[in-house]
Structures are given as C-alpha cells and as structure tokens.
Coordinates of C-alpha atoms in Angstrom, one line a residue:
Chain A
X1 CA 144.3 112.9 104.8
X2 CA 142.7 111.5 107.9
X3 CA 143.8 114.5 109.9
X4 CA 142.0 116.9 107.5
X5 CA 138.7 115.2 107.9
X6 CA 139.1 114.7 111.7
X7 CA 139.9 118.4 111.9
X8 CA 136.7 119.2 110.0
X9 CA 134.8 117.1 112.5
X10 CA 136.4 119.1 115.3
X11 CA 135.6 122.5 113.6
X12 CA 131.9 121.4 113.2
X13 CA 131.7 120.5 116.8
X14 CA 133.2 123.8 117.9
X15 CA 130.7 125.7 115.7
X16 CA 127.9 124.1 117.6
X17 CA 129.6 124.8 120.9
X18 CA 129.6 128.5 119.9
X19 CA 126.0 128.3 118.9
X20 CA 125.1 127.0 122.4
X21 CA 127.0 130.0 123.9
X22 CA 125.3 132.4 121.4
X23 CA 121.8 131.1 122.3
X24 CA 122.6 131.4 126.0
X25 CA 123.7 135.0 125.5
X26 CA 120.4 135.8 123.7
X27 CA 118.4 134.3 126.5
X28 CA 116.8 136.9 128.8
X29 CA 116.9 134.7 131.9
X30 CA 120.6 133.7 131.9
Chain B
X1 CA 95.5 107.6 90.8
X2 CA 94.1 104.1 90.6
X3 CA 91.6 102.4 92.9
X4 CA 94.4 100.1 94.0
X5 CA 96.6 103.0 95.0
X6 CA 93.8 104.7 96.8
X7 CA 92.9 101.5 98.7
X8 CA 96.5 100.9 99.7
X9 CA 96.8 104.5 101.0
X10 CA 93.5 104.1 102.9
X11 CA 94.5 100.8 104.6
X12 CA 97.9 102.2 105.3
X13 CA 96.5 105.3 107.1
X14 CA 94.0 103.2 109.0
X15 CA 96.6 100.9 110.4
X16 CA 99.0 103.7 111.1
X17 CA 96.4 105.8 113.0
X18 CA 95.3 102.8 114.9
X19 CA 98.8 102.5 116.4
X20 CA 99.1 106.1 117.4
X21 CA 97.3 106.0 120.8
X22 CA 98.8 102.8 122.3
X23 CA 102.3 103.6 121.2
X24 CA 102.0 107.3 122.0
X25 CA 100.7 106.5 125.5
X26 CA 103.7 104.2 126.2
X27 CA 106.2 106.8 125.0
X28 CA 104.5 109.4 127.2
X29 CA 105.2 107.2 130.3
X30 CA 108.9 107.5 129.6
X31 CA 108.9 111.3 129.6
X32 CA 108.5 111.8 133.3
X33 CA 110.0 108.7 134.9
X34 CA 111.3 105.2 134.8
X35 CA 109.3 102.3 133.2
X36 CA 107.7 101.3 136.5
X37 CA 108.7 97.6 136.3
X38 CA 111.1 96.9 139.1
X39 CA 113.6 94.5 137.4
X40 CA 114.1 96.8 134.4
X41 CA 114.2 99.9 136.6
X42 CA 116.9 98.2 138.7
X43 CA 118.9 97.3 135.6
X44 CA 118.5 100.8 134.2
X45 CA 119.8 102.4 137.4
X46 CA 122.8 100.0 137.7
X47 CA 123.8 100.3 134.0
X48 CA 123.6 104.1 134.1
X49 CA 125.6 104.2 137.4
X50 CA 128.2 101.9 135.8
X51 CA 128.5 104.4 132.9
X52 CA 129.1 107.1 135.4
X53 CA 125.8 108.9 134.8
X54 CA 124.4 111.0 137.6
X55 CA 120.7 110.8 137.1
X56 CA 120.1 114.5 137.8
X57 CA 118.0 117.0 135.9
X58 CA 119.9 119.0 133.4
X59 CA 119.7 122.7 132.4
X60 CA 119.2 123.1 128.6
X61 CA 122.8 124.0 128.1
X62 CA 124.0 120.8 129.8
X63 CA 121.4 118.8 127.8
X64 CA 122.6 120.4 124.5
X65 CA 126.3 119.8 125.3
X66 CA 125.6 116.2 126.2
X67 CA 123.8 115.7 122.8
X68 CA 126.7 117.3 121.0
X69 CA 129.5 115.4 122.9
X70 CA 127.7 112.1 122.4
X71 CA 127.4 112.8 118.7
X72 CA 131.0 113.8 118.4
X73 CA 132.1 110.5 120.0
X74 CA 129.7 108.7 117.6
X75 CA 131.2 110.4 114.5
X76 CA 134.8 109.6 115.5
X77 CA 133.9 106.0 116.3
X78 CA 132.1 105.4 113.0
X79 CA 134.9 107.1 111.1
X80 CA 137.6 104.9 112.8
X81 CA 135.7 101.6 112.2
X82 CA 135.5 102.4 108.5
X83 CA 139.1 103.4 108.3
X84 CA 140.3 100.3 110.1
X85 CA 137.9 97.6 108.9
X86 CA 140.6 95.7 107.0
X87 CA 142.3 94.9 110.3
X88 CA 139.1 94.0 112.1
X89 CA 137.0 90.8 112.2
X90 CA 133.8 89.9 110.4
X91 CA 135.1 90.9 107.0
X92 CA 134.7 87.7 105.0
X93 CA 134.8 89.5 101.6
X94 CA 138.1 91.2 102.7
X95 CA 136.9 94.7 101.9
X96 CA 139.6 97.4 102.1
X97 CA 139.4 100.4 104.4
X98 CA 136.9 103.0 103.3
X99 CA 138.4 106.3 101.9
X100 CA 138.8 109.2 104.3
X101 CA 136.3 111.5 102.6
X102 CA 133.6 108.7 102.3
X103 CA 134.3 107.7 105.9
X104 CA 133.7 111.3 107.1
X105 CA 130.5 111.6 105.0
X106 CA 129.1 108.3 106.3
X107 CA 130.1 108.9 109.9
X108 CA 128.3 112.3 109.9
X109 CA 125.4 110.8 107.9
X110 CA 124.6 108.0 110.3
X111 CA 125.1 110.1 113.5
X112 CA 122.8 112.8 112.2
X113 CA 120.1 110.2 111.4
X114 CA 120.4 111.1 107.7
X115 CA 121.9 107.9 106.4
X116 CA 122.9 109.4 103.0
X117 CA 125.0 106.7 101.4
X118 CA 127.7 107.6 98.9
X119 CA 128.9 104.0 99.0
X120 CA 127.4 100.6 98.0
X121 CA 126.9 98.6 101.2
X122 CA 127.5 95.1 99.8
X123 CA 130.7 96.2 98.0
X124 CA 132.2 98.5 100.7
X125 CA 131.3 97.7 104.3
X126 CA 132.4 94.7 106.3
X127 CA 129.7 93.0 108.5
X128 CA 131.4 94.5 111.6
X129 CA 131.2 98.0 110.1
X130 CA 127.5 97.4 109.1
X131 CA 126.6 96.3 112.7
X132 CA 128.9 98.1 115.1
X133 CA 129.1 101.4 113.3
X134 CA 126.0 101.8 111.2
X135 CA 123.3 99.7 112.9
X136 CA 124.4 101.0 116.4
X137 CA 124.0 104.6 115.1
X138 CA 120.6 103.8 113.7
X139 CA 119.5 103.2 117.2
X140 CA 121.4 106.0 118.9
X141 CA 120.7 108.8 116.5
X142 CA 117.0 107.9 116.5
X143 CA 117.0 107.9 120.3
X144 CA 118.8 111.2 120.5
X145 CA 116.1 112.8 118.2
X146 CA 113.3 111.5 120.5
X147 CA 115.2 112.6 123.6
X148 CA 115.3 116.2 122.2
X149 CA 111.6 116.2 121.6
X150 CA 111.0 114.8 125.1
X151 CA 113.0 117.8 126.4
X152 CA 110.9 120.2 124.4
X153 CA 107.7 118.6 125.7
X154 CA 108.9 119.0 129.2
X155 CA 109.6 122.7 128.3
X156 CA 106.0 123.2 127.4
X157 CA 104.7 121.1 130.3
X158 CA 106.8 122.6 133.2
X159 CA 106.5 126.0 134.6
X160 CA 109.1 128.1 136.5
X161 CA 111.6 125.2 136.1
X162 CA 115.3 125.4 135.3
X163 CA 115.7 121.9 133.9
X164 CA 114.4 119.9 131.0
X165 CA 115.3 116.3 131.9
X166 CA 118.4 114.1 131.7
X167 CA 119.8 113.3 128.3
X168 CA 121.4 110.0 129.3
X169 CA 118.4 108.5 131.0
X170 CA 116.2 109.6 128.1
X171 CA 118.6 108.0 125.6
X172 CA 118.7 104.7 127.6
X173 CA 115.0 104.5 128.1
X174 CA 114.1 105.2 124.5
X175 CA 116.7 102.7 123.2
X176 CA 116.0 99.9 125.7
X177 CA 112.2 100.1 126.0
X178 CA 111.1 101.4 122.6
X179 CA 113.6 100.9 119.7
X180 CA 115.1 97.6 120.7
X181 CA 111.9 95.7 121.3
X182 CA 110.1 97.1 118.2
X183 CA 113.2 96.4 116.1
X184 CA 113.4 92.8 117.4
X185 CA 109.8 92.1 116.5
X186 CA 110.0 93.7 113.1
X187 CA 113.3 92.0 112.3
X188 CA 111.7 88.6 113.1
X189 CA 108.7 89.4 110.9
X190 CA 111.0 90.4 108.0
X191 CA 113.1 87.2 108.4
X192 CA 109.8 85.2 108.1
X193 CA 109.2 87.0 104.8
X194 CA 112.6 86.1 103.5
X195 CA 114.9 89.0 104.4
X196 CA 118.5 87.5 104.9
X197 CA 120.1 87.4 108.4
X198 CA 123.4 85.5 108.5
X199 CA 127.2 85.9 108.6
X200 CA 127.8 83.7 105.5
X201 CA 130.2 84.8 102.8
X202 CA 128.6 85.9 99.5
X203 CA 127.2 83.0 97.5
X204 CA 128.2 82.1 93.9
X205 CA 125.2 80.6 92.0
X206 CA 124.6 79.4 88.5
X207 CA 121.7 81.2 86.8
X208 CA 119.0 79.4 84.8
X209 CA 119.6 81.6 81.8
X210 CA 122.9 83.3 80.7
X211 CA 123.0 87.1 81.2
X212 CA 124.6 89.3 78.6
X213 CA 126.4 92.6 79.5
X214 CA 128.7 95.2 78.1
X215 CA 132.2 95.4 79.5
X216 CA 135.3 97.5 78.6
X217 CA 137.6 95.7 76.2
X218 CA 141.1 95.2 77.9
X219 CA 144.5 94.6 76.4
X220 CA 147.0 92.0 77.6
X221 CA 148.1 94.2 80.5
X222 CA 144.6 94.8 81.7
X223 CA 144.3 98.4 80.4
X224 CA 141.1 99.5 78.6
X225 CA 141.4 99.7 74.8
X226 CA 140.3 102.9 73.0
X227 CA 139.4 103.6 69.4
X228 CA 141.0 106.2 67.2
X229 CA 138.7 108.9 68.6
X230 CA 139.6 108.1 72.2
X231 CA 136.4 106.3 73.1
X232 CA 136.6 103.2 75.2
X233 CA 136.0 100.0 73.3
X234 CA 133.4 97.6 74.8
X235 CA 132.5 94.0 74.2
X236 CA 129.5 91.9 74.9
X237 CA 130.1 89.2 77.4
X238 CA 127.8 86.4 78.7
X239 CA 127.8 84.7 82.1
X240 CA 125.8 82.1 84.0
X241 CA 127.4 83.0 87.3
X242 CA 125.9 85.5 89.8
X243 CA 127.1 86.6 93.2
X244 CA 124.4 86.8 95.9
X245 CA 125.3 89.1 98.8
X246 CA 124.5 87.9 102.3
X247 CA 124.8 89.3 105.8
X248 CA 122.9 90.4 108.9
X249 CA 120.4 92.5 106.9
X250 CA 117.0 92.0 108.7
X251 CA 118.2 93.4 112.0
X252 CA 119.5 96.5 110.4
X253 CA 116.5 97.0 108.1
X254 CA 114.1 96.9 111.0
X255 CA 115.8 99.8 112.8
X256 CA 116.5 101.7 109.6
X257 CA 112.8 101.9 109.1
X258 CA 111.6 102.4 112.7
X259 CA 114.3 105.0 113.5
X260 CA 113.7 106.9 110.3
X261 CA 117.3 106.3 109.4
X262 CA 116.9 104.8 105.9
X263 CA 120.5 103.6 105.2
X264 CA 120.1 100.3 103.2
X265 CA 122.1 97.2 103.9
X266 CA 122.4 96.8 100.1
X267 CA 123.1 99.5 97.6
X268 CA 119.6 99.6 96.1
X269 CA 118.1 99.7 99.5
X270 CA 114.6 98.3 99.8
X271 CA 114.3 97.7 96.0
X272 CA 116.6 94.7 96.7
X273 CA 114.7 91.4 97.0
X274 CA 116.8 90.4 100.0
X275 CA 115.9 93.6 101.8
X276 CA 112.2 93.8 100.8
X277 CA 111.1 90.5 99.4
X278 CA 107.2 90.5 99.5
X279 CA 104.3 92.9 99.4
X280 CA 103.7 92.2 103.1
X281 CA 107.3 93.0 103.9
X282 CA 106.9 96.1 101.8
X283 CA 103.8 97.1 103.8
X284 CA 105.4 96.5 107.1
X285 CA 108.5 98.5 106.1
X286 CA 106.4 101.4 104.9
X287 CA 104.3 101.3 108.1
X288 CA 107.5 101.3 110.2
X289 CA 108.7 104.6 108.7
X290 CA 105.8 106.6 110.2
X291 CA 105.0 104.5 113.2
X292 CA 107.0 106.4 115.9
X293 CA 106.7 109.9 114.4
X294 CA 102.9 109.6 114.3
X295 CA 102.7 108.2 117.8
X296 CA 104.9 111.0 119.2
X297 CA 102.1 113.5 118.3
X298 CA 99.9 111.7 120.9
X299 CA 102.8 111.6 123.3
X300 CA 103.1 115.4 122.9
X301 CA 99.5 115.9 123.7
X302 CA 99.7 113.6 126.7
X303 CA 102.9 115.3 127.9
X304 CA 101.4 118.8 127.9
X305 CA 98.2 117.6 129.5
X306 CA 95.8 118.1 126.5
X307 CA 95.7 115.3 124.0
X308 CA 93.7 117.5 121.6
X309 CA 96.9 119.5 121.0
X310 CA 98.6 116.3 119.8
X311 CA 95.7 115.3 117.6
X312 CA 95.7 118.8 116.0
X313 CA 99.4 118.5 115.1
X314 CA 98.8 114.9 113.8
X315 CA 95.9 116.2 111.7
X316 CA 98.1 118.8 110.0
X317 CA 100.8 116.3 109.3
X318 CA 98.2 113.8 107.9
X319 CA 96.6 116.3 105.6
X320 CA 100.0 117.3 104.1
X321 CA 101.0 113.6 103.8
X322 CA 97.8 112.6 102.0
X323 CA 98.2 115.5 99.6
X324 CA 101.7 114.4 98.8
X325 CA 100.8 110.8 98.4
X326 CA 97.8 111.5 96.1
X327 CA 99.9 113.9 94.0
X328 CA 102.9 111.5 93.6
X329 CA 100.7 108.5 92.7
X330 CA 98.7 110.6 90.2
X331 CA 101.8 112.1 88.5
X332 CA 103.4 108.7 88.2
X333 CA 100.2 107.1 86.9
X334 CA 100.2 109.6 84.1
X335 CA 103.3 108.0 82.7
X336 CA 106.1 109.4 80.5
X337 CA 105.0 110.7 77.1
X338 CA 108.4 110.1 75.6
X339 CA 108.2 106.4 76.4
X340 CA 104.6 106.3 75.0
X341 CA 105.9 107.9 71.8
X342 CA 108.4 105.1 71.5
X343 CA 105.6 102.6 71.6
X344 CA 105.7 101.6 75.3
X345 CA 102.3 100.8 76.6
X346 CA 101.7 103.0 79.7
X347 CA 98.0 102.6 79.9
X348 CA 96.4 100.7 82.7
X349 CA 94.8 97.4 81.6
X350 CA 93.9 93.9 82.9
X351 CA 97.5 92.8 82.3
X352 CA 99.4 95.8 83.9
X353 CA 99.0 98.7 86.3
X354 CA 100.3 101.2 83.7
X355 CA 102.0 104.5 84.4
X356 CA 105.7 105.3 84.7
X357 CA 107.4 102.1 85.6
X358 CA 110.9 103.2 84.9
X359 CA 113.0 102.6 88.1
X360 CA 110.2 100.8 89.9
X361 CA 109.9 97.2 91.0
X362 CA 107.2 95.3 89.0
X363 CA 106.5 93.6 92.4
X364 CA 105.1 96.8 93.8
X365 CA 104.1 99.0 90.9
X366 CA 103.2 102.7 90.9
X367 CA 100.9 102.7 94.0
X368 CA 103.2 101.1 96.6
X369 CA 106.3 102.9 95.1
X370 CA 104.7 106.3 95.3
X371 CA 103.4 105.7 98.8
X372 CA 106.8 104.7 100.0
X373 CA 108.5 107.6 98.2
X374 CA 106.2 110.1 100.0
X375 CA 106.4 108.3 103.4
X376 CA 110.2 108.1 103.2
X377 CA 110.6 111.8 102.4
X378 CA 107.7 113.1 104.6
X379 CA 109.6 111.3 107.4
X380 CA 113.3 112.0 107.3
X381 CA 113.8 108.3 106.5
X382 CA 115.4 108.2 103.0
X383 CA 115.1 104.5 102.3
X384 CA 113.7 103.7 98.9
X385 CA 111.9 100.9 97.1
X386 CA 112.1 102.6 93.7
X387 CA 114.5 105.1 92.1
X388 CA 113.3 108.6 92.6
X389 CA 115.6 109.9 89.9
X390 CA 113.4 108.0 87.3
X391 CA 110.1 109.5 88.5
X392 CA 108.3 111.9 86.2
X393 CA 109.4 115.5 86.8
X394 CA 106.4 116.4 89.0
X395 CA 106.4 112.9 90.5
X396 CA 110.0 113.6 91.6
X397 CA 109.1 117.1 92.7
X398 CA 106.8 115.7 95.4
X399 CA 109.4 113.8 97.4
X400 CA 111.8 116.8 97.0
X401 CA 109.1 119.2 98.3
X402 CA 108.2 116.9 101.2
X403 CA 111.9 117.3 102.3
X404 CA 111.9 121.0 101.7
X405 CA 108.9 121.5 103.9
X406 CA 111.5 120.9 106.6
X407 CA 110.9 117.2 107.4
X408 CA 107.9 118.2 109.5
X409 CA 105.3 116.0 107.9
X410 CA 105.7 113.3 110.5
X411 CA 109.5 113.9 109.9
X412 CA 112.3 112.0 111.7
X413 CA 111.7 110.3 115.0
X414 CA 111.6 113.3 117.4
X415 CA 113.0 115.7 114.9
X416 CA 109.8 115.8 112.9
X417 CA 107.7 116.7 115.9
X418 CA 110.1 119.4 117.2
X419 CA 110.3 120.8 113.7
X420 CA 106.5 120.9 113.4
X421 CA 106.3 122.6 116.9
X422 CA 108.6 125.3 115.6
X423 CA 106.0 125.9 112.8
X424 CA 103.2 125.9 115.4
X425 CA 105.0 128.7 117.3
X426 CA 105.5 130.5 114.0
X427 CA 101.8 130.1 113.3
X428 CA 100.6 131.5 116.7
X429 CA 103.1 134.3 116.3
X430 CA 101.6 135.3 112.9
X431 CA 98.1 135.0 114.3
X432 CA 99.2 137.1 117.2
X433 CA 100.5 139.8 114.9
X434 CA 97.2 139.7 112.9
X435 CA 95.0 140.3 116.0
X436 CA 97.4 142.5 117.9
X437 CA 97.9 140.2 121.0
X438 CA 101.0 138.7 122.5
X439 CA 101.1 135.2 121.0
X440 CA 100.6 132.2 123.4
X441 CA 101.0 128.5 122.9
X442 CA 99.9 126.0 125.5
X443 CA 99.7 128.8 128.1
X444 CA 103.2 130.0 127.5
X445 CA 103.7 133.6 126.2
X446 CA 105.9 133.5 123.1
X447 CA 108.4 136.3 123.3
X448 CA 111.3 137.8 121.4
X449 CA 113.9 135.2 122.5
X450 CA 111.5 132.3 121.6
X451 CA 110.9 133.7 118.1
X452 CA 114.7 134.1 117.5
X453 CA 115.2 130.4 118.3
X454 CA 112.3 129.4 116.1
X455 CA 113.7 131.6 113.3
X456 CA 117.1 130.0 113.5
X457 CA 115.6 126.5 113.6
X458 CA 113.3 127.1 110.6
X459 CA 115.8 129.1 108.4
X460 CA 119.0 127.1 108.8
X461 CA 117.9 124.3 106.4
X462 CA 116.7 126.5 103.5
X463 CA 120.0 128.4 103.8
X464 CA 122.0 125.3 103.6
X465 CA 120.0 123.8 100.7
X466 CA 120.1 127.0 98.5
X467 CA 123.6 128.1 99.2
X468 CA 124.9 124.6 98.9
X469 CA 123.1 124.1 95.6
X470 CA 124.3 127.4 94.3
X471 CA 127.9 126.5 95.1
X472 CA 127.7 123.0 93.5
X473 CA 126.3 124.2 90.2
X474 CA 128.9 126.9 89.6
X475 CA 132.2 125.1 90.4
X476 CA 133.7 122.3 88.5
X477 CA 133.9 119.7 91.3
X478 CA 130.2 120.1 91.7
X479 CA 129.2 120.1 88.0
X480 CA 131.5 117.2 87.0
X481 CA 129.4 114.8 89.1
X482 CA 126.1 115.6 87.4
X483 CA 125.0 112.9 85.0
X484 CA 122.2 114.6 83.2
X485 CA 122.4 118.0 81.5
X486 CA 119.9 120.8 81.9
X487 CA 117.0 121.0 84.3
X488 CA 117.2 117.4 85.5
X489 CA 120.9 117.8 86.4
X490 CA 120.0 120.8 88.5
X491 CA 117.2 118.8 90.2
X492 CA 119.8 116.1 91.1
X493 CA 121.9 118.6 92.9
X494 CA 118.9 120.4 94.5
X495 CA 117.6 117.0 95.7
X496 CA 121.0 116.0 97.2
X497 CA 121.3 119.2 99.2
X498 CA 117.6 119.1 100.2
X499 CA 118.1 115.5 101.4
X500 CA 121.4 116.2 103.3
X501 CA 120.4 119.4 105.0
X502 CA 117.0 118.0 106.1
X503 CA 118.6 114.8 107.2
X504 CA 116.6 112.6 104.9
X505 CA 119.2 110.5 103.0
X506 CA 117.4 109.6 99.8
X507 CA 118.9 110.6 96.5
X508 CA 118.4 111.2 92.8
X509 CA 120.9 108.6 91.9
X510 CA 122.2 110.2 88.7
X511 CA 124.5 112.4 90.8
X512 CA 127.9 110.7 91.4
X513 CA 128.2 112.1 95.0
X514 CA 131.0 109.8 96.3
X515 CA 133.7 112.5 95.6
X516 CA 135.7 114.5 98.1
X517 CA 133.7 117.7 97.2
X518 CA 130.2 116.2 97.7
X519 CA 131.3 114.1 100.6
X520 CA 132.5 117.2 102.3
X521 CA 129.7 119.6 101.3
X522 CA 126.9 117.1 102.1
X523 CA 128.6 116.1 105.4
X524 CA 128.7 119.8 106.5
X525 CA 125.1 120.2 105.4
X526 CA 124.0 117.1 107.4
X527 CA 125.8 118.2 110.6
X528 CA 124.5 121.8 110.5
X529 CA 121.0 120.6 109.4
X530 CA 120.8 118.4 112.5
X531 CA 122.6 120.2 115.3
X532 CA 122.0 123.9 114.3
X533 CA 118.3 123.1 114.8
X534 CA 118.7 120.9 118.0
X535 CA 120.6 123.6 119.8
X536 CA 118.0 126.4 119.4
X537 CA 115.2 123.9 120.0
X538 CA 116.8 123.0 123.4
X539 CA 117.4 126.6 124.2
X540 CA 113.7 127.3 123.5
X541 CA 112.8 124.3 125.7
X542 CA 114.8 125.7 128.5
X543 CA 113.2 129.2 128.1
X544 CA 109.7 127.7 128.0
X545 CA 110.3 125.6 131.1
X546 CA 111.3 128.7 133.1
X547 CA 108.1 130.5 132.2
X548 CA 104.8 130.4 134.1
X549 CA 101.9 128.7 132.4
X550 CA 99.1 131.2 132.1
X551 CA 95.5 130.0 132.3
X552 CA 93.4 130.1 129.1
X553 CA 91.4 133.3 128.8
X554 CA 88.7 134.7 126.5
X555 CA 91.3 136.1 124.2
X556 CA 93.4 132.9 124.0
X557 CA 93.5 131.5 120.5
X558 CA 92.5 127.8 120.5
X559 CA 95.3 125.6 119.1
X560 CA 93.4 122.3 118.9
X561 CA 90.7 123.1 116.3
X562 CA 90.4 123.1 112.5
X563 CA 91.3 126.8 112.3
X564 CA 94.7 126.2 113.9
X565 CA 95.3 123.1 111.8
X566 CA 94.6 125.1 108.7
X567 CA 96.9 128.0 109.9
X568 CA 99.7 125.5 110.7
X569 CA 99.4 123.8 107.3
X570 CA 99.4 127.3 105.6
X571 CA 102.5 128.4 107.5
X572 CA 104.4 125.3 106.6
X573 CA 103.5 125.6 102.9
X574 CA 104.1 129.4 102.8
X575 CA 107.6 129.1 104.3
X576 CA 108.5 126.3 101.8
X577 CA 107.0 128.2 98.9
X578 CA 108.9 131.4 99.7
X579 CA 112.1 129.6 100.1
X580 CA 112.0 127.0 97.3
X581 CA 109.7 128.0 94.5
X582 CA 112.4 129.7 92.4
X583 CA 114.7 126.7 92.7
X584 CA 111.9 124.2 91.9
X585 CA 110.9 126.3 88.9
X586 CA 114.4 125.9 87.5
X587 CA 114.5 122.2 88.1
X588 CA 111.4 119.9 88.0
X589 CA 108.9 122.5 86.7
X590 CA 111.0 123.4 83.6
X591 CA 111.7 119.7 83.0
X592 CA 107.9 119.0 83.2
X593 CA 107.2 121.7 80.7
X594 CA 109.9 120.5 78.3
X595 CA 108.7 116.8 78.6
X596 CA 105.1 117.5 77.8
X597 CA 105.9 120.0 75.0
X598 CA 108.1 117.3 73.5
X599 CA 111.0 119.8 72.8

C-alpha cells in the first residue's frame, strides 16, 4: 500500500515539474 | 449583531492594524538582504554554507524547482514519520503507525500549509510525530509561502533583471528571524494562560460527578450485540474516570496560528480548553491568525517603493473581512428557529448572549466564535474554536465563501498576498479593456503571458473545488461518508473541497473524510491548490522582473486610491460569484430556505 501512495506523491511532483516547463514555454523571453 | 460582538471586532481590528507597520517594516528588511546584525549574519552564512547552499540569485525556474523539491522532501519525511512512529521514541501512549492513506493526506496537508486533519491528534499521533513532522512543517510551509511572495515583490520592484532572489536564504531568514521568535513569545504567553506544554503521559483523573454515556452492548467474545432487526444494541454506562491528554501543545499552537497552518494539537482544535483556555488566549490566537498576512501588505508597499500600494491592498482585504465578520455574527445571532420551536431560549438577555449556540463554547459565545470563524477562513488558517458544521446555513455560508474567494482576504502567510496581487492584475486588466489602454501595474506593462499566468493561478482552485465536489457526490465512496442527507450533506462535501483546494484546512465535521477516497481526493486537491498556483506566480515574477519599469504618465490608472480598492473588491467578488453561486445555491441557500420555511 505504501508504494501506491508514494507513487502518487511522485506523480504529483512530476505534474508540477511539467507545469514549470509549460510556463517557461509560454514565456516570451525564454 | 450585538454590541459586544461589534466591540470585539473593533478592538480586534485596531490592535491588528496597529501591528501592520512595525512588523511589515521588519519583513521588508528581509527582502533585499541579510538582517544587518553581524553575529546573526555570520551564523546565517555559516549554516547555509554547511547545508551546501550557494547564496546566488535564482532565475524563476530555479526558484520554483527549489520550492517543489523542498516540498517533495517534506512530504516524504512526514509520511515516513507517521508510518514508522511505533518504532520511534516519544510515543508514551504507544500509538500504532498511521494508515498509508491517512499518512499521505496528512503529509500533503501539512506541507501545503493546509493542515486539513482527517485524524484525531490526541488519539493518533505520537509526540515525536507532532513535533518533528507536523510542527516543523508548520514553520517550513509558512516560510515557503512568504518566500514566494518575496520573490513576487522582487519581480515588481526590479527591472530588466533575470533573477528573483534565492529560495534557501529567504526560507532561512523568514524562519529564523520572523516565525521562530514570534512563535516563542506567543507560546510563552499561551503557557501563562494555561495551555499545556509537557511530555507527560495522559493523566487519569476522577471526576466530581459521574458521566453517563451510551455504548454498544457486547457479548462474551467482545462482539457487538444486535436486535432482531439488525440494529446494534446499546447500554447506558456511567463512569467517574476521565483521561486528560497532555503533550507539547503550546509550542505547536503558536506556530499553527502565526503560520496560518491551523492543524490542532487536539482533535477539537482551539475549542479544547487545553489548547485555548481563556478569553485572552482566544484573543491572542485570533490575532495571531491575521498578524503576518496583514503586515505583508505593508511589506509589499515598502518593497515596491510606494507604501500607498500596500495600504490599498490592505484596505480591500479589510473591507471584505469586516463584511464577512458582520454577516457571520449577524446570522448566528439570529439563532435557529427549529430549536426555538422546541422551547430553547435563543433570545439575548441579561443571563445569556442568545443566538445559535449549537457547536459553540459557552466561554466564547457567538461574537468570539463568529470572529474566529471568519478570520480562520479569510486567512487560510483553518483552526477552529467552534464547529462550523453547526452554524446556521447562512452563518456557515460565510466561512465557505471566504475560502472560495480564493483565500485572498488576508489569506495564508504569503499565499494570501500573492493571491490578492493576481486579482489586482486581473482588475487592472479589466480596467485596461474598458478604457482601451495597455494595462499597467506599478509601472509594469501587463501583457499576454502575464495574464495567462494570472488566469491559471485564479482558475485552478475553482476547477478543483467544483470538479472534486461533483465527483464526490455522484460516486458511492464519496456519498457514503456524508452524515446528513440533502442540502446540508452537499454543503459538507463542498466545504471539504473548498477547504482543501484553497489550503484552508477547516471542515464541516459531519463528513467522515478519513477514508482512502477522501484522503486521496483531498490530498490531490491540496497539492494542486498550492503548487499549481505557486508555479505560475513565480513564472509571472520572473517575467515582471525582466521588464522595464515605465514612469507614471497622465494615462496611468492610479492603483492606490479608493477607485482601485473598489475595483479590486468587485473583481474578487465577481470571480467568486461566477464560479460558486450555483453550488452555494444547492447547499447553504436551499438549506436556509428550508429551515426558515419549517418544511
């Protein structure tokens, strides 16, 4: 069971990592 | 609203506003450099070097990744401490390990500054878990929120710059110079009022009078007995023994209030006499909720070089707060007509304060309870000194709406101000559209990229609240936890999602949320409600920092006067109304109409 919840934490972190990339791509001054 | 409630609100605001400038000024000193006192600056530099921190300026992307990585490590640490507490010291009650789903929920909850609690503190968490996992995150999550608003203020203040500060030095300075000293002083004050602070095992005491209670009737093997229809049989028991919980409560309560965390040491939070024993303790704890969020407005003004800008934001927050406080106190003072019909005296008299006293401490009454309820939901604190689930429908709507405004009426430490600044940018954008000029705020032109970031930051929480509520009320794992049928049951779910996604943490307690479904759903809402806002806010800060700061011209809209304050308040209310009016109509509004029509 622990692995499932730890995996969910990992997925949530990666989602935010992608959001950082997405915001940077939108930026006109990158 | 009674004179006593009005007087309490007035004194509260006077004391709060008196602290804004001195504390805000001190916070502003930390934005652009070290404290300026050599021994502490030396210690700071050594400690940061010891941790491997290079004290260099960061690009917004580096800053955001540092926040995310730091939070990831925090979540894993809090999770592990809960899952291993039976093997660790400082567990005199021998509590078992916390379940995996509850550990996940609590870990995300405390790292995101939400402090939603699906567990009962005194019956679940060891002293070590309370201190090393929960109290530590109370400090760090609060400091992370303030660090993000520091970065945003730098974004407004700098021009043609590529960096927005260093997350690690910000985190250190806020924790060491602001949160720790303030918490120490408040904890001592609370101990002097009677809040417990010890490592003793729980105390067994003999009560003066026996207490009767209903308990399930058990057979010889300890299994519950049932009647022919399958209903559990109960029996009335009587006892003169009571267990008094102990623990290092005062130190945790101080930071839970100051850091707008809200997670109680005990299950009933600040309604517990060991957590909030006297009217003075109650006043100090209520004051501590808004102390830093209010001061940060002045810090913002100072940071951008025009304190009038900070006062304008503070004025907008204060107007919204006073509106909420007056409304909640008035609705609660009206009382509950169903109880009145049963012969309960709800009228104010020389002997009692009257109103709806269900779920409220008689020590505090309607006035101090309603003020706390609005302060705790205006800020993303979430601690309670009364049970919001027992408020009248419209009295309960007010704290729910305060959260749904986006936690920008003072809001969380740091997060409230950066949330409100998103609305300020939205307000100047709307004003710019109306008069046909490129919007500007503090000399920065607000362009397409900036508005995209603002839109993500503003819309993520309503999406989480409404989609999460919709899911929870249509599937069995969601509906099976609802205690009350009909409109109030819907309100319980709507409140839970509003609280989680806006990182508040208070609850309508009728919802049994300590289930894998709600622990998972609310955990996801808390994480996205925190970091899916922080990332675009930091991207915006980076974008603003790189822009030139244009001088004010004849066509610049002033953003420090009453017109802008009105526009800002209107924008906040309009966005909330468009997002949440239908959902509120299905919950508290329907319940109010049913209650007063006596159907």
